[in-house]
JSON list of C-alpha atoms in Angstrom, two decimals:
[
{"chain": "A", "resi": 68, "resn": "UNK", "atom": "CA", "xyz": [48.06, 95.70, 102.28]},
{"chain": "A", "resi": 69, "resn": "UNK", "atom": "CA", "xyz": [45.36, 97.41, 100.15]},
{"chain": "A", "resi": 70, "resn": "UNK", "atom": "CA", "xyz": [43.20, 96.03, 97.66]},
{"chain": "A", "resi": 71, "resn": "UNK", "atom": "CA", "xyz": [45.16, 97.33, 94.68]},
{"chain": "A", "resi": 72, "resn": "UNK", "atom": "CA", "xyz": [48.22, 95.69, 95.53]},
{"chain": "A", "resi": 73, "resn": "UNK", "atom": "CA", "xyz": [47.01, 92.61, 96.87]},
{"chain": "A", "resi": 74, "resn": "UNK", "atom": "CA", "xyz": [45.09, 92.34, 93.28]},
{"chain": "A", "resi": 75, "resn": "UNK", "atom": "CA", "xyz": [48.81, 93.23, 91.70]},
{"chain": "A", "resi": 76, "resn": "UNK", "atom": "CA", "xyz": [50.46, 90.09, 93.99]},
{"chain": "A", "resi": 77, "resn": "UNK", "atom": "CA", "xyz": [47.32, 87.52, 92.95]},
{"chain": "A", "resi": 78, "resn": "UNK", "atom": "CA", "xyz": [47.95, 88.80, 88.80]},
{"chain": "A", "resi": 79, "resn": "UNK", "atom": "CA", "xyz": [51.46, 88.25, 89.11]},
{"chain": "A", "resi": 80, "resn": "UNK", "atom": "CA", "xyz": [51.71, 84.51, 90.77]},
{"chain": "A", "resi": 81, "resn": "UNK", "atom": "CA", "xyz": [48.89, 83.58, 87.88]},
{"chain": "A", "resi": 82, "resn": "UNK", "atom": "CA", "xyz": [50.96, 85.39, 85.22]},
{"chain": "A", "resi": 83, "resn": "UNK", "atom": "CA", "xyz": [54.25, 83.07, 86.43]},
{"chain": "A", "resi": 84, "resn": "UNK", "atom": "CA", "xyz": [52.01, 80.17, 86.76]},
{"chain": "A", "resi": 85, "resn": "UNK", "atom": "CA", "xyz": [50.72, 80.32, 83.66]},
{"chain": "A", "resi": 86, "resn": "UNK", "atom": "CA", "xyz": [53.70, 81.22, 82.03]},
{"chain": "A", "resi": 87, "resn": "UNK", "atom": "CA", "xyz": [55.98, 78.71, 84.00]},
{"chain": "A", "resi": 88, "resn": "UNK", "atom": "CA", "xyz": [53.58, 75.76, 82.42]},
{"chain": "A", "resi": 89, "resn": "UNK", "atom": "CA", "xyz": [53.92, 77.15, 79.15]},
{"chain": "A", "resi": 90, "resn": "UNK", "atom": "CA", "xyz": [57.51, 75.67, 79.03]},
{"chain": "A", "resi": 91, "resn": "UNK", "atom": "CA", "xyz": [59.09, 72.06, 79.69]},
{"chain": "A", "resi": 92, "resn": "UNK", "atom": "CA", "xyz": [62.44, 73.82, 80.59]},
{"chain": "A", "resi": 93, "resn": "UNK", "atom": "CA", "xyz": [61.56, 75.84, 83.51]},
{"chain": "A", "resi": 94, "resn": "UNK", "atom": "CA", "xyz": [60.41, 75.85, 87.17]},
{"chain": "A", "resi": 95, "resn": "UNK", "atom": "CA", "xyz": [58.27, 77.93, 88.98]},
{"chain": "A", "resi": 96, "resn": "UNK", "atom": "CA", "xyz": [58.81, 78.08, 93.17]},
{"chain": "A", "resi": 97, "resn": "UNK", "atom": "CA", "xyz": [56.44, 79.11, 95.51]},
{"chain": "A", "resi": 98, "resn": "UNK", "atom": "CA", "xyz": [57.21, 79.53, 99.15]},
{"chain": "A", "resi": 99, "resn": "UNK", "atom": "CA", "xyz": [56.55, 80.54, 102.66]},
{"chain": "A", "resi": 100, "resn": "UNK", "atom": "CA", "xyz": [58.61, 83.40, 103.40]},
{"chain": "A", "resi": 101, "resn": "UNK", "atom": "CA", "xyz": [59.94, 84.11, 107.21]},
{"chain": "A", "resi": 102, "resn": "UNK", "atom": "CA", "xyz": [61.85, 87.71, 107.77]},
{"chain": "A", "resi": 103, "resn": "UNK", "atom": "CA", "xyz": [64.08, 88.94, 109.72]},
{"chain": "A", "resi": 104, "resn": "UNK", "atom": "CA", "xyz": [65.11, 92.71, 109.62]},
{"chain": "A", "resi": 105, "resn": "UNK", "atom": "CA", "xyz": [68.23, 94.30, 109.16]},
{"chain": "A", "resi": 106, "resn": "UNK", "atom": "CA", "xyz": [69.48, 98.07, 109.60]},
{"chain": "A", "resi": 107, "resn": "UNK", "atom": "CA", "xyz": [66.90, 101.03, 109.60]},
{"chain": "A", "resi": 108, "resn": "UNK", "atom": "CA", "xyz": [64.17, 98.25, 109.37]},
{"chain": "A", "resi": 109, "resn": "UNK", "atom": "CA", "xyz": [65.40, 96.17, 112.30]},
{"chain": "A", "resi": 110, "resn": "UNK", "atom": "CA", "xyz": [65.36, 99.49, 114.13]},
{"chain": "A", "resi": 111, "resn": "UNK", "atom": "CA", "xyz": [62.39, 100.35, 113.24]},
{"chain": "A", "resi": 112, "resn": "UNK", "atom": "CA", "xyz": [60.47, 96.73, 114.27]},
{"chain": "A", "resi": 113, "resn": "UNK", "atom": "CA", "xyz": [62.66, 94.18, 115.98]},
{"chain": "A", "resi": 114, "resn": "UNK", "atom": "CA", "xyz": [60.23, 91.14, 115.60]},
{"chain": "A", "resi": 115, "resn": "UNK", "atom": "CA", "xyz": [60.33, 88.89, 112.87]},
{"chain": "A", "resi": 116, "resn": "UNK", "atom": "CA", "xyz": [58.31, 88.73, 110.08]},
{"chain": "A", "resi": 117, "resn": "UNK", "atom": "CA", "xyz": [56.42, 85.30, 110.18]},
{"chain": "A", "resi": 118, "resn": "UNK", "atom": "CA", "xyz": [53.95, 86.42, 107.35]},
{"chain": "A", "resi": 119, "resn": "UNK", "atom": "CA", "xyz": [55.52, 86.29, 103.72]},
{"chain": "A", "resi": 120, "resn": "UNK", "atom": "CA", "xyz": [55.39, 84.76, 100.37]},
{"chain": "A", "resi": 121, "resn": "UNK", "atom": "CA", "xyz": [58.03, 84.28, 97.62]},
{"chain": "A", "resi": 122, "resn": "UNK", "atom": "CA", "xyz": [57.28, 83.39, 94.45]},
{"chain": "A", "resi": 123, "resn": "UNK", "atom": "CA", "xyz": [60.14, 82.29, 91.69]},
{"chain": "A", "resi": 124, "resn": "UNK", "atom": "CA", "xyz": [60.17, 81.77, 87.82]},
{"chain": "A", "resi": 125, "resn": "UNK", "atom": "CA", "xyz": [63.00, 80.51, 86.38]},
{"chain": "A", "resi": 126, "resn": "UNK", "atom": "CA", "xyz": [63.18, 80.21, 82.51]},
{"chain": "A", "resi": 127, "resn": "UNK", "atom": "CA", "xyz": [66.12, 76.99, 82.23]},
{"chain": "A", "resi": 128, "resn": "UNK", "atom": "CA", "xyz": [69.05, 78.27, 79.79]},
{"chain": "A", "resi": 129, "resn": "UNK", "atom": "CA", "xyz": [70.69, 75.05, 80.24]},
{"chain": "A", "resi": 130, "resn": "UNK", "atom": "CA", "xyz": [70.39, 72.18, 83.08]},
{"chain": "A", "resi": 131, "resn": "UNK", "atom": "CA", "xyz": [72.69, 74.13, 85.18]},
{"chain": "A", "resi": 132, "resn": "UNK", "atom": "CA", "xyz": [71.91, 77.84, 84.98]},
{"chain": "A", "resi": 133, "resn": "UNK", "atom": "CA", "xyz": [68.08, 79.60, 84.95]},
{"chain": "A", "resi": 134, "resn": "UNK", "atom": "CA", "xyz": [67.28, 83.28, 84.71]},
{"chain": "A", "resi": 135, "resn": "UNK", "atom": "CA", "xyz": [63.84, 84.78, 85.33]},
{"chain": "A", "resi": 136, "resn": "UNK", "atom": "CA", "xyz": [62.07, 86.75, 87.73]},
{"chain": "A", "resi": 137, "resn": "UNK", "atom": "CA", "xyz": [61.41, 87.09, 91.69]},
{"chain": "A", "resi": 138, "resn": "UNK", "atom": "CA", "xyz": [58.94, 88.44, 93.44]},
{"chain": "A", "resi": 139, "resn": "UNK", "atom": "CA", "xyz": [58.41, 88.89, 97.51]},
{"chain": "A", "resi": 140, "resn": "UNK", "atom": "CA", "xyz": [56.17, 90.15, 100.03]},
{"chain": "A", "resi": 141, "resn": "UNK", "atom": "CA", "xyz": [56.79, 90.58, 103.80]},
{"chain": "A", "resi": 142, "resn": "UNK", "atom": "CA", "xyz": [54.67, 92.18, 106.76]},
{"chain": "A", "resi": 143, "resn": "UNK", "atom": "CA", "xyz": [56.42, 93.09, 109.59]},
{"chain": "A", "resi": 144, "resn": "UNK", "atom": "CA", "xyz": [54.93, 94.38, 113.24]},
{"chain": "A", "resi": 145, "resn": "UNK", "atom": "CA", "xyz": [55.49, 95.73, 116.23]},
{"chain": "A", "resi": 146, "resn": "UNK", "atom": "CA", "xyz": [53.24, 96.49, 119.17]},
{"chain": "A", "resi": 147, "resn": "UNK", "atom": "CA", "xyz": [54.98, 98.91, 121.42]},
{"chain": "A", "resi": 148, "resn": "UNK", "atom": "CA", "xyz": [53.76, 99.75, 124.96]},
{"chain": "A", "resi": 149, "resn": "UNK", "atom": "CA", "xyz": [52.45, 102.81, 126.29]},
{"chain": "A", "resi": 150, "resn": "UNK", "atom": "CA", "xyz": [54.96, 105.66, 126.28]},
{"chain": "A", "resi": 151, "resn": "UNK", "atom": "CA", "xyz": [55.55, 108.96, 124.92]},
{"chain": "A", "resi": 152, "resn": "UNK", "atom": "CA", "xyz": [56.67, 108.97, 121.44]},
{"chain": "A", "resi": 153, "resn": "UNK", "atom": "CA", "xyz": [57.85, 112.37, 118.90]},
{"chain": "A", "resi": 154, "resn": "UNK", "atom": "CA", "xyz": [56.55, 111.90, 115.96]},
{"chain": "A", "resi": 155, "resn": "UNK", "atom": "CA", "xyz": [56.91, 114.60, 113.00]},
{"chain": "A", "resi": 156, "resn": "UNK", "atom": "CA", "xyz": [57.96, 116.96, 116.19]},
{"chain": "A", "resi": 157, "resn": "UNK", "atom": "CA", "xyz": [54.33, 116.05, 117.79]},
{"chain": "A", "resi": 158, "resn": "UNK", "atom": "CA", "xyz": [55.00, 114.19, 120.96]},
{"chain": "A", "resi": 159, "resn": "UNK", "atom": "CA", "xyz": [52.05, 111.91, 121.92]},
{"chain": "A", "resi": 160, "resn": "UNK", "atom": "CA", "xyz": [50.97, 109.18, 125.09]},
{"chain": "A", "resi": 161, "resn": "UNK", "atom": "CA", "xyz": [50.04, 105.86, 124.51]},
{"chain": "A", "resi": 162, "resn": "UNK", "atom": "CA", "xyz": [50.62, 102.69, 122.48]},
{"chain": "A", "resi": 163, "resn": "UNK", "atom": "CA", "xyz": [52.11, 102.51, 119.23]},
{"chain": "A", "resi": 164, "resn": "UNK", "atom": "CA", "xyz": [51.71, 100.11, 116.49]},
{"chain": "A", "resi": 165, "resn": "UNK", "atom": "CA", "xyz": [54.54, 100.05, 113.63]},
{"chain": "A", "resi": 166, "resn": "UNK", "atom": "CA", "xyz": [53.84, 98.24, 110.16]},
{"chain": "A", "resi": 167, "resn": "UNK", "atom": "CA", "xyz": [55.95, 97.34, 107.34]},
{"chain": "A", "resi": 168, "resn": "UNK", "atom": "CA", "xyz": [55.17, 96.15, 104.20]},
{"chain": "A", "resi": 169, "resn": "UNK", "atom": "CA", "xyz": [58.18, 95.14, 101.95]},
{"chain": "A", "resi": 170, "resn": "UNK", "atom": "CA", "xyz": [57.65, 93.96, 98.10]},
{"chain": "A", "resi": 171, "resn": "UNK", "atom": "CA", "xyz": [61.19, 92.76, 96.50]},
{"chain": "A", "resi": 172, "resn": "UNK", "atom": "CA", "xyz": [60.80, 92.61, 92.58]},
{"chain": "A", "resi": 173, "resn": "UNK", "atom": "CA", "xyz": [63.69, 91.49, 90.92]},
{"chain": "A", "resi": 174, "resn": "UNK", "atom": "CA", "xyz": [65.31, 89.79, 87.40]},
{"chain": "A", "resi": 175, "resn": "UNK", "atom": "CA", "xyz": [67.51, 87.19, 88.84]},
{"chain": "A", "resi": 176, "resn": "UNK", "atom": "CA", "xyz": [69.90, 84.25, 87.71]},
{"chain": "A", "resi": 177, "resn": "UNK", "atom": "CA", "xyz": [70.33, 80.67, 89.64]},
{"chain": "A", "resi": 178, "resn": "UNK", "atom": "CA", "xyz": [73.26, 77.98, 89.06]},
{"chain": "A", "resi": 179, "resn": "UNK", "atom": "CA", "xyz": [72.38, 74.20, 90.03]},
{"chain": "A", "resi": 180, "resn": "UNK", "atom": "CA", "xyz": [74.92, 72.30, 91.20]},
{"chain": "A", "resi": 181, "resn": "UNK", "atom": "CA", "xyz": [73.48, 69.33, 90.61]},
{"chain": "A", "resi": 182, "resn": "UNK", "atom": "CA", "xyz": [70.36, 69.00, 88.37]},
{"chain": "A", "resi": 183, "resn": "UNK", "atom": "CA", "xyz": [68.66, 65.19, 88.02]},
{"chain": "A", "resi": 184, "resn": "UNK", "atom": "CA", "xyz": [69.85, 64.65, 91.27]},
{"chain": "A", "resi": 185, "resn": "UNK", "atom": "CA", "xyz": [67.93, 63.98, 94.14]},
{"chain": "A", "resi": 186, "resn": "UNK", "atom": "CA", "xyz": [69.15, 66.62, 95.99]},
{"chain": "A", "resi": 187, "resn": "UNK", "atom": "CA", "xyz": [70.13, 69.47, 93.91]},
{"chain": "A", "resi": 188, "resn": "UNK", "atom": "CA", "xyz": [72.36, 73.25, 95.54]},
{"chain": "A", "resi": 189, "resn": "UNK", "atom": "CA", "xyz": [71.78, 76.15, 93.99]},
{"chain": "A", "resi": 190, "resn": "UNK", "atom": "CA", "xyz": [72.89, 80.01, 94.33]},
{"chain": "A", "resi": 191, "resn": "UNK", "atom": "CA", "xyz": [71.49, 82.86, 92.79]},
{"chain": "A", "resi": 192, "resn": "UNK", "atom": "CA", "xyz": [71.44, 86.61, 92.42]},
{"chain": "A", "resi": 193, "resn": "UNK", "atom": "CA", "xyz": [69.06, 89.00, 91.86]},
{"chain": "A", "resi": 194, "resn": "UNK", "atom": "CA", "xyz": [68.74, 93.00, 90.64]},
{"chain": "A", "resi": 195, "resn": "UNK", "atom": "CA", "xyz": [65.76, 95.31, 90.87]},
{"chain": "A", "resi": 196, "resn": "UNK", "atom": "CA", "xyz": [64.07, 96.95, 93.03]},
{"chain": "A", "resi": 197, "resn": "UNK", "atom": "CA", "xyz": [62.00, 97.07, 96.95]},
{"chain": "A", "resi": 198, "resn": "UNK", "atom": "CA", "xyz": [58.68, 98.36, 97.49]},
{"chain": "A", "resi": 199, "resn": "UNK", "atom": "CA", "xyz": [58.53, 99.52, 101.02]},
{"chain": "A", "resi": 200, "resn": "UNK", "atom": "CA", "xyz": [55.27, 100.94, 102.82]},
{"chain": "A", "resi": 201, "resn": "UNK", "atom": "CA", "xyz": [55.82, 101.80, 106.28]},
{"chain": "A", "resi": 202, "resn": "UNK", "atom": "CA", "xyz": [53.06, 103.05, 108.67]},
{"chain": "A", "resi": 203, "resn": "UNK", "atom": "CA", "xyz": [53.64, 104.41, 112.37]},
{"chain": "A", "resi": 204, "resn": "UNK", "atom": "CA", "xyz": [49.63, 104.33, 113.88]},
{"chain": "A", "resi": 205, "resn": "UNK", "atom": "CA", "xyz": [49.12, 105.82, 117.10]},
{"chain": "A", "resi": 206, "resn": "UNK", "atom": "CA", "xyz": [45.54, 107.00, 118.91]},
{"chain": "A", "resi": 207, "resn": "UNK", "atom": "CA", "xyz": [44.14, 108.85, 115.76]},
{"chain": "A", "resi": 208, "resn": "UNK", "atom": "CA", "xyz": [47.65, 109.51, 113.97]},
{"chain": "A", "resi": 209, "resn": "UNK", "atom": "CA", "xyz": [48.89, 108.14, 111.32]},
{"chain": "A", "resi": 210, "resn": "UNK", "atom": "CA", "xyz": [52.80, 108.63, 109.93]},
{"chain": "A", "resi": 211, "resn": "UNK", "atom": "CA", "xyz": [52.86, 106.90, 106.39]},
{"chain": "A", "resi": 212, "resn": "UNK", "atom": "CA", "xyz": [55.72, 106.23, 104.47]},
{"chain": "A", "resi": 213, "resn": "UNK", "atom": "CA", "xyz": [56.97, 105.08, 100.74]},
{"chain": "A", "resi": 214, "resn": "UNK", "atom": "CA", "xyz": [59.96, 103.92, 99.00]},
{"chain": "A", "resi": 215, "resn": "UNK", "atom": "CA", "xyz": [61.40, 102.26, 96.10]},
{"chain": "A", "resi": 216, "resn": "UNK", "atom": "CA", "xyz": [64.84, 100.85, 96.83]},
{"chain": "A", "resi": 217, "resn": "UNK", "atom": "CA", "xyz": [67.25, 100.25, 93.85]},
{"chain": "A", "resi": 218, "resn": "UNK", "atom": "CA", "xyz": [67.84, 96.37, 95.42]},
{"chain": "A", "resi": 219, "resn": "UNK", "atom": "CA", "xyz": [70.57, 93.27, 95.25]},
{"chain": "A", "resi": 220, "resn": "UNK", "atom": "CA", "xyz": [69.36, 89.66, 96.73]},
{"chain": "A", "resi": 221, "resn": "UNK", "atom": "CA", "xyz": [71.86, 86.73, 97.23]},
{"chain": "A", "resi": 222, "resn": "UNK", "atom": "CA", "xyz": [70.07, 83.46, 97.48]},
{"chain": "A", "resi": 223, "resn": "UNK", "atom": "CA", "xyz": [71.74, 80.19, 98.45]},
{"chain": "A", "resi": 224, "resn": "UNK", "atom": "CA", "xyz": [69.33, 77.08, 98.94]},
{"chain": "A", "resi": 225, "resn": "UNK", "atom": "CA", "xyz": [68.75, 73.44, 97.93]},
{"chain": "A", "resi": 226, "resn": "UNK", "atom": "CA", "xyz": [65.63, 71.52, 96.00]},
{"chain": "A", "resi": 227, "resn": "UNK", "atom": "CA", "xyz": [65.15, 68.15, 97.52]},
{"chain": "A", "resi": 228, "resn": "UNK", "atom": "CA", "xyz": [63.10, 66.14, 94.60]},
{"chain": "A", "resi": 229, "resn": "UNK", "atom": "CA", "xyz": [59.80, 64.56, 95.48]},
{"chain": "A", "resi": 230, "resn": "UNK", "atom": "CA", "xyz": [58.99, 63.42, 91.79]},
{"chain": "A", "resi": 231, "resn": "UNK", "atom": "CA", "xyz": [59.21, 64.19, 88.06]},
{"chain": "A", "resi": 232, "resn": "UNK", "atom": "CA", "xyz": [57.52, 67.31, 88.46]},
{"chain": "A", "resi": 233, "resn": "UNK", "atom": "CA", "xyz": [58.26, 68.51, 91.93]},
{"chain": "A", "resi": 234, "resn": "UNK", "atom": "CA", "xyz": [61.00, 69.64, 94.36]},
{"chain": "A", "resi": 235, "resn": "UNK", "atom": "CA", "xyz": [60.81, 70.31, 97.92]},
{"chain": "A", "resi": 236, "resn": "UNK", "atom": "CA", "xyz": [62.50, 74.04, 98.14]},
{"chain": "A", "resi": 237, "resn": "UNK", "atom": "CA", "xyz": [64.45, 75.51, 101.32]},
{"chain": "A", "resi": 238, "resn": "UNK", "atom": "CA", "xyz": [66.58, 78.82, 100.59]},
{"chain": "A", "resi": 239, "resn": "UNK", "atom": "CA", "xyz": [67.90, 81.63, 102.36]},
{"chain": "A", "resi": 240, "resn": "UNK", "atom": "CA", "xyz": [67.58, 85.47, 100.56]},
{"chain": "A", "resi": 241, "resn": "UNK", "atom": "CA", "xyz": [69.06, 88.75, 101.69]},
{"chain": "A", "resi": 242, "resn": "UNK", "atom": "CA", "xyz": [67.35, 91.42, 100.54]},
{"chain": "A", "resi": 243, "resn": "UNK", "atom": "CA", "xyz": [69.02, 94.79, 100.88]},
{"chain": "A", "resi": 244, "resn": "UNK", "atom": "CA", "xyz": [67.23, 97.69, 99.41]},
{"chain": "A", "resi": 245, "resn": "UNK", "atom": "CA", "xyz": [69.79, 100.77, 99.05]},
{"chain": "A", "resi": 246, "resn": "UNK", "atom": "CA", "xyz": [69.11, 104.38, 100.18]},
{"chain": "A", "resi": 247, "resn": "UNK", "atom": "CA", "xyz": [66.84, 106.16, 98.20]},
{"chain": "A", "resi": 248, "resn": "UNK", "atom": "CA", "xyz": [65.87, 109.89, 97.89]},
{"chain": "A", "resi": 249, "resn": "UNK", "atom": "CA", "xyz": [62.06, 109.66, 98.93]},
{"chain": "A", "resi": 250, "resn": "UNK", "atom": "CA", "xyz": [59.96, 109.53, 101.88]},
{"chain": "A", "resi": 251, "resn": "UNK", "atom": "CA", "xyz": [61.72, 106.64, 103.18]},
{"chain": "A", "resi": 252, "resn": "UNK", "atom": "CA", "xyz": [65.24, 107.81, 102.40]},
{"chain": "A", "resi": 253, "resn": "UNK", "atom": "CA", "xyz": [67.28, 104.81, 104.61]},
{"chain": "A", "resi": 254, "resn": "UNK", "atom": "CA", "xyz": [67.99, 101.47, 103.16]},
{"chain": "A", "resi": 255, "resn": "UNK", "atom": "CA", "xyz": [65.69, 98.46, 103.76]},
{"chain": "A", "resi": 256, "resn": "UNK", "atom": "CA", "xyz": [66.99, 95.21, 104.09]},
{"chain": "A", "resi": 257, "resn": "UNK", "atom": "CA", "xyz": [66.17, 92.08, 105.51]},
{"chain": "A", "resi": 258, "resn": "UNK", "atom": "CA", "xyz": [67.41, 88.47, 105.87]},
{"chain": "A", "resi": 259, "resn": "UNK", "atom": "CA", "xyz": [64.19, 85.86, 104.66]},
{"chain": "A", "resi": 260, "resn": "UNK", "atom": "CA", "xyz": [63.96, 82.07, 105.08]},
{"chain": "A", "resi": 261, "resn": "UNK", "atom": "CA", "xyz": [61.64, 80.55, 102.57]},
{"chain": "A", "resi": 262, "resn": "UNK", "atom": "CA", "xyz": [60.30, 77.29, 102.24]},
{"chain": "A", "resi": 263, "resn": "UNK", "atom": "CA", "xyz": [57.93, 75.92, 99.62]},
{"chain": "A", "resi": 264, "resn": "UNK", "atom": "CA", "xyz": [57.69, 74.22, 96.13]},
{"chain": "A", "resi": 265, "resn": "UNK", "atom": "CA", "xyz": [59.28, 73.93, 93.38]},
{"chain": "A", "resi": 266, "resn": "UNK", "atom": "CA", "xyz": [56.78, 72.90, 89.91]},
{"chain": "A", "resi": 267, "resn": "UNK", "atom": "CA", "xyz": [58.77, 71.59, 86.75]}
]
């Protein structure tokens, strides 16, 4: 990731932060994200992504429903061994190294099944869009590719309380980013696990 948009990722989790204590009625989650690719990316690089972060505002409408904003950001890799590889019709010997950096931004909605509870189920849905930067690195070539995905994320998870002001958070996202006319014209999706905190 370059400095610009690790600068961009660091502004927005102290903009939510900030803005998350600015009201009693909301909750800000912050997570450890694991990935697992889907379609065109899971051809692309089969391992999983074990290098992620999620981060969650939710602005409370009432005790059962929240609506705010999501943001993501998962690294995937692949080492692959030495071969002979075509890439933009140049065919070249050796190792290749495949990166993918995938940023899901998102205005998204989440129903509680059981708020004051101990242990509370929730669903959610998001709409927006993925930032995908994909680079293919082999000897001294470099194949580097963009894309912003129009984007839909399901979320189903559960917030186990610890106290007044914190939850223990475990969810599941999908994150399928639809074709798009650009660089990177395929869809990018993936399947994340994310576990972290929830502040009230």
């Amino acid at each position: 990731m370059n400095s610009m948009m690790k600068k961009l990722v660091y502004t927005i989790l102290l903009f939510i932060l900030s803005v998350g204590g600015a009201f009693a009625q909301s909750n800000t989650t912050v997570s450890y994200s694991m990935g697992f690719a889907t379609g065109d990316l899971g051809d692309f690089i089969e391992k999983s992504s074990f290098r992620g972060l999620s981060i969650d505002y939710r602005k409370l409408i009432n005790p059962k429903v929240g609506v705010g904003v999501t943001f993501g950001w998962n690294v995937f890799y692949q080492e692959n061994g030495v071969d002979t590889y075509t890439i933009d019709n140049v065919s070249l010997t050796g190792k290749q190294y495949r990166y993918s950096n995938n940023f899901p931004m998102l205005v998204a909605g989440t129903y509680y099944l059981r708020p004051g509870e101990m242990i509370n189920p929730f669903g959610g849905f998001g709409v927006g869009t993925i930032y995908t930067q994909r680079n293919t690195d082999m000897s001294q070539y470099t194949l580097k590719q963009k894309a912003w995905n129009f984007a839909m994320q399901p979320e189903i998870g559960v917030l186990i309380e610890m106290n007044n002001n914190t939850s223990f958070s475990v969810s599941g996202k999908y994150s399928h980013g639809f074709q798009a006319g650009n660089e990177l014209d395929e869809s990018q999706s993936f399947f994340s696990i994310n576990v972290g905190f929830s502040f009230y």
